[in-house]
Coordinates of C-alpha atoms in Angstrom, one line a residue:
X22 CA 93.0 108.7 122.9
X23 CA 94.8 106.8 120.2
X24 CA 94.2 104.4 117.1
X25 CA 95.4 101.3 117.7
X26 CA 96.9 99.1 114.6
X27 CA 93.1 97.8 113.7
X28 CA 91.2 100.4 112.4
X29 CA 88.0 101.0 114.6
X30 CA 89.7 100.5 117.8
X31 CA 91.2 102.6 120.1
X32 CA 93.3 103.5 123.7
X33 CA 92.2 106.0 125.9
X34 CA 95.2 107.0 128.9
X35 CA 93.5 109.2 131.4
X36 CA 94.8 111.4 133.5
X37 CA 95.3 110.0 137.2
X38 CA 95.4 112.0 139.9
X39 CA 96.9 111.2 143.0
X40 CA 96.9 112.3 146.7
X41 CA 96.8 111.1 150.1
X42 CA 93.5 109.5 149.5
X43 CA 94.1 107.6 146.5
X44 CA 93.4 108.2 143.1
X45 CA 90.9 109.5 140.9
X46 CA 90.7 109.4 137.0
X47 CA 88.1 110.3 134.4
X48 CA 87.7 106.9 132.5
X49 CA 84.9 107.8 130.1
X50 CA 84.7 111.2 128.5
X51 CA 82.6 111.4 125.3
X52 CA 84.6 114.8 124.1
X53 CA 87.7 112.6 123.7
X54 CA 86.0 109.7 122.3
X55 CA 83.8 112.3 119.5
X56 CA 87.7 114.3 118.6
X57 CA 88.9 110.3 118.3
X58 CA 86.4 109.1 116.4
X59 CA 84.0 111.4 115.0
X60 CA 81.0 109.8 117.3
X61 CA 79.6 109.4 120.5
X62 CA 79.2 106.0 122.4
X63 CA 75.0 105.4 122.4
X64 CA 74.8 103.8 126.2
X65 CA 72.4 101.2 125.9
X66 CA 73.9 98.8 128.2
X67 CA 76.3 98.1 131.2
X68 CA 77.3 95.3 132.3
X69 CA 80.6 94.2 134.4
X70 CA 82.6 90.9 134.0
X71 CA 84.8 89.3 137.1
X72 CA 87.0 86.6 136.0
X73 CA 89.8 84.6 137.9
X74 CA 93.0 84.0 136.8
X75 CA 93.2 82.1 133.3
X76 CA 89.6 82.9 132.1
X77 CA 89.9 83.3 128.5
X78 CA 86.6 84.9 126.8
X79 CA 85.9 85.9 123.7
X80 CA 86.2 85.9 120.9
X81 CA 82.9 87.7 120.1
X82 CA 81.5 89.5 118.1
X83 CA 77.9 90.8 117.0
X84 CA 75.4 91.1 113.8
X85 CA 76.1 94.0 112.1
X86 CA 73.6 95.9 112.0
X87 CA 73.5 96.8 114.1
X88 CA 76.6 95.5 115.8
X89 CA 77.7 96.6 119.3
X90 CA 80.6 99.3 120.2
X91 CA 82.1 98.6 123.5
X92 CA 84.1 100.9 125.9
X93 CA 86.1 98.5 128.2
X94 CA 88.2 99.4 131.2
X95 CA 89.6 97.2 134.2
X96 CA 88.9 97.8 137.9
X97 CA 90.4 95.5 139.6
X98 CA 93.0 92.9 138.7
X99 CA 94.7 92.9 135.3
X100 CA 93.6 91.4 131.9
X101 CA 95.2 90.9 128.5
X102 CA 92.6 92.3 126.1
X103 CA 92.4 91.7 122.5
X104 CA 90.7 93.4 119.5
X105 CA 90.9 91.0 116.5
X106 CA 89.4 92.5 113.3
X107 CA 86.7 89.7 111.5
X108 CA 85.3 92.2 109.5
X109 CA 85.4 90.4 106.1
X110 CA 86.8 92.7 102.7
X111 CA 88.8 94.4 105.4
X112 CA 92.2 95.3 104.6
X113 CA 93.4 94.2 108.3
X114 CA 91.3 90.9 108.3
X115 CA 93.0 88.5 110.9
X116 CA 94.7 91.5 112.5
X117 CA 94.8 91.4 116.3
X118 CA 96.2 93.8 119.1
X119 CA 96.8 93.1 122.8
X120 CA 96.6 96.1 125.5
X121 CA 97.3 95.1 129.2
X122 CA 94.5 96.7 130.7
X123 CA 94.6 96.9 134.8
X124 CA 93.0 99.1 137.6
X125 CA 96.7 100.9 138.4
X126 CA 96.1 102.6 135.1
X127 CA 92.8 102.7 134.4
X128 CA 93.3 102.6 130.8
X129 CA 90.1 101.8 128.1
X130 CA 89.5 100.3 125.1
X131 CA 87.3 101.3 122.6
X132 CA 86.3 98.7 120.2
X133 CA 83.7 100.2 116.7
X134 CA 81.0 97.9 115.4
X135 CA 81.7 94.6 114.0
X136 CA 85.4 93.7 115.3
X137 CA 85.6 91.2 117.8
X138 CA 87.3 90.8 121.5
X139 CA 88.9 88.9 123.7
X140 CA 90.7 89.1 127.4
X141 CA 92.5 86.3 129.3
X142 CA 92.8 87.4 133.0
X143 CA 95.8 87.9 134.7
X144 CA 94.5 87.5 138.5
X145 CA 91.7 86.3 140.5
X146 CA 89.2 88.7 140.2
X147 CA 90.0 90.5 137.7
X148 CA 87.2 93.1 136.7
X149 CA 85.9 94.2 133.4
X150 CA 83.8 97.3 133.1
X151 CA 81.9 97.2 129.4
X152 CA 79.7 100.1 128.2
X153 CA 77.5 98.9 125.1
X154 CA 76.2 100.6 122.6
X155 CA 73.6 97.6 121.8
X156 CA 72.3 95.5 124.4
X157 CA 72.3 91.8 124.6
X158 CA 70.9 90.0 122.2
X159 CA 72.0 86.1 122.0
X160 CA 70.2 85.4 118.9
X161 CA 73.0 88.3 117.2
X162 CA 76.2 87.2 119.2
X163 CA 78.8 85.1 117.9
X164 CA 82.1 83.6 118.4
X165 CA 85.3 82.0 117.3
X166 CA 87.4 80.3 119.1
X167 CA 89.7 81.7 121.4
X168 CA 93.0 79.6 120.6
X169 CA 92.6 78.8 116.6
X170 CA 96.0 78.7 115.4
X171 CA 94.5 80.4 112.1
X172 CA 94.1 84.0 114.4
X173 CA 96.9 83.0 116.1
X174 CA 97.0 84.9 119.3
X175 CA 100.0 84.8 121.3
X176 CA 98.4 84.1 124.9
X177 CA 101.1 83.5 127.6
X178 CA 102.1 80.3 127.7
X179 CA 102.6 80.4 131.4
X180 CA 99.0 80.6 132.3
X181 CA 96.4 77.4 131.5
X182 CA 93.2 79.0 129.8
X183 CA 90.1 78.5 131.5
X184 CA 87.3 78.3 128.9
X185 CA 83.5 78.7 128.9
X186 CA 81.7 75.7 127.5
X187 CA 80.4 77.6 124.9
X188 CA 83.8 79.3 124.1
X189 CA 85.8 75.9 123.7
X190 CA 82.9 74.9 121.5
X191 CA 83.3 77.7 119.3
X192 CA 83.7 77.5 115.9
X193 CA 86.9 78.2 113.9
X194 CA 87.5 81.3 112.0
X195 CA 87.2 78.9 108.8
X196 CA 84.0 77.3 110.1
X197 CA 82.8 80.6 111.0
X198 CA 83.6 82.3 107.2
X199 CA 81.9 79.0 105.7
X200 CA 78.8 79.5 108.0
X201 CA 78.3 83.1 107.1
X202 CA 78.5 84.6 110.4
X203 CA 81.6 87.3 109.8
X204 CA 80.6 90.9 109.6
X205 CA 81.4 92.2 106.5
X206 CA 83.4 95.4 106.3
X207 CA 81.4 97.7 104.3
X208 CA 78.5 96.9 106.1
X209 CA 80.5 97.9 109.3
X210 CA 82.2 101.4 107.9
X211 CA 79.9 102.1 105.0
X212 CA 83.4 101.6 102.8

């Protein structure tokens, strides 16, 4: 497991082992995620996300507190899958970072309390695996909108997004600072 370039989030590459069967790889283990990041992941929910080719979700993020860590792998298909850091009074505010995540490599992400994420899929039926350390609460979630030029994601520009109504109706990141709804960073990191 390694830090990615925002702080709170991270790559896990496990092990895959192969034989005449297939393959099998450990894609969760809380000993490497406590030696990452000092903590375990508090399972409260599950939940799995299958998306065809051009779905673009996110960005979202939670209240904090008490916020949501997620642990996110891909099992079938491929996905482009972002961590953008909304955290306001963060020193990487704005930051993103892009991991391909797919189900040849069965790579995760893990994503702390208060940053937001995103994925645009690759393939038809692509498959997202999300373990949650809140569960679902609408009333807390929030979003910004997926293609603000503000963020300024680099998406592919060979592949038409396919948005959510709710997702194209998202606010900017300005209209989202303006309405209040940003986690703040000390209240996400105790800084």
């Amino acid at each position: 497991m390694r830090p990615l370039p925002v702080p709170g989030a991270w790559k896990y590459e496990p092990v895959i082992h192969h034989d005449n069967r297939g393959s099998f790889a450990e894609w969760f283990r809380d000993d490497a995620l406590r030696a990452a990041t000092g903590r375990s992941l508090r399972l409260m929910q599950a939940n799995v996300s299958v998306s065809r080719r051009g779905a673009l979700r996110g960005i979202a993020f939670t209240d904090v507190p008490p916020g949501q860590a997620k642990y996110i792998t891909c099992v079938s298909g491929a996905v482009l899958d972002v961590v953008v850091d909304l955290r306001q009074g963060s020193p990487t505010f704005r930051t993103w970072h892009m991991e391909r995540l797919d189900a040849d490599h069965h790579t995760a992400l893990v994503l702390s309390e208060g940053l937001a994420h995103a994925f645009l899929s690759l393939e038809d039926g692509s498959a997202l695996l999300y373990l949650l350390s809140e569960g679902h609460d609408p009333a807390r979630e929030h979003s910004v909108h997926p293609l603000d030029p503000e963020i300024g994601i680099r998406w592919p520009a060979d592949i038409t997004p396919v948005l959510s109504v709710k997702d194209a109706s998202a606010p900017s990141l300005r209209q989202a600072m303006a309405a209040g709804v940003l986690p703040r960073y000390a209240a996400c990191t105790g800084a």
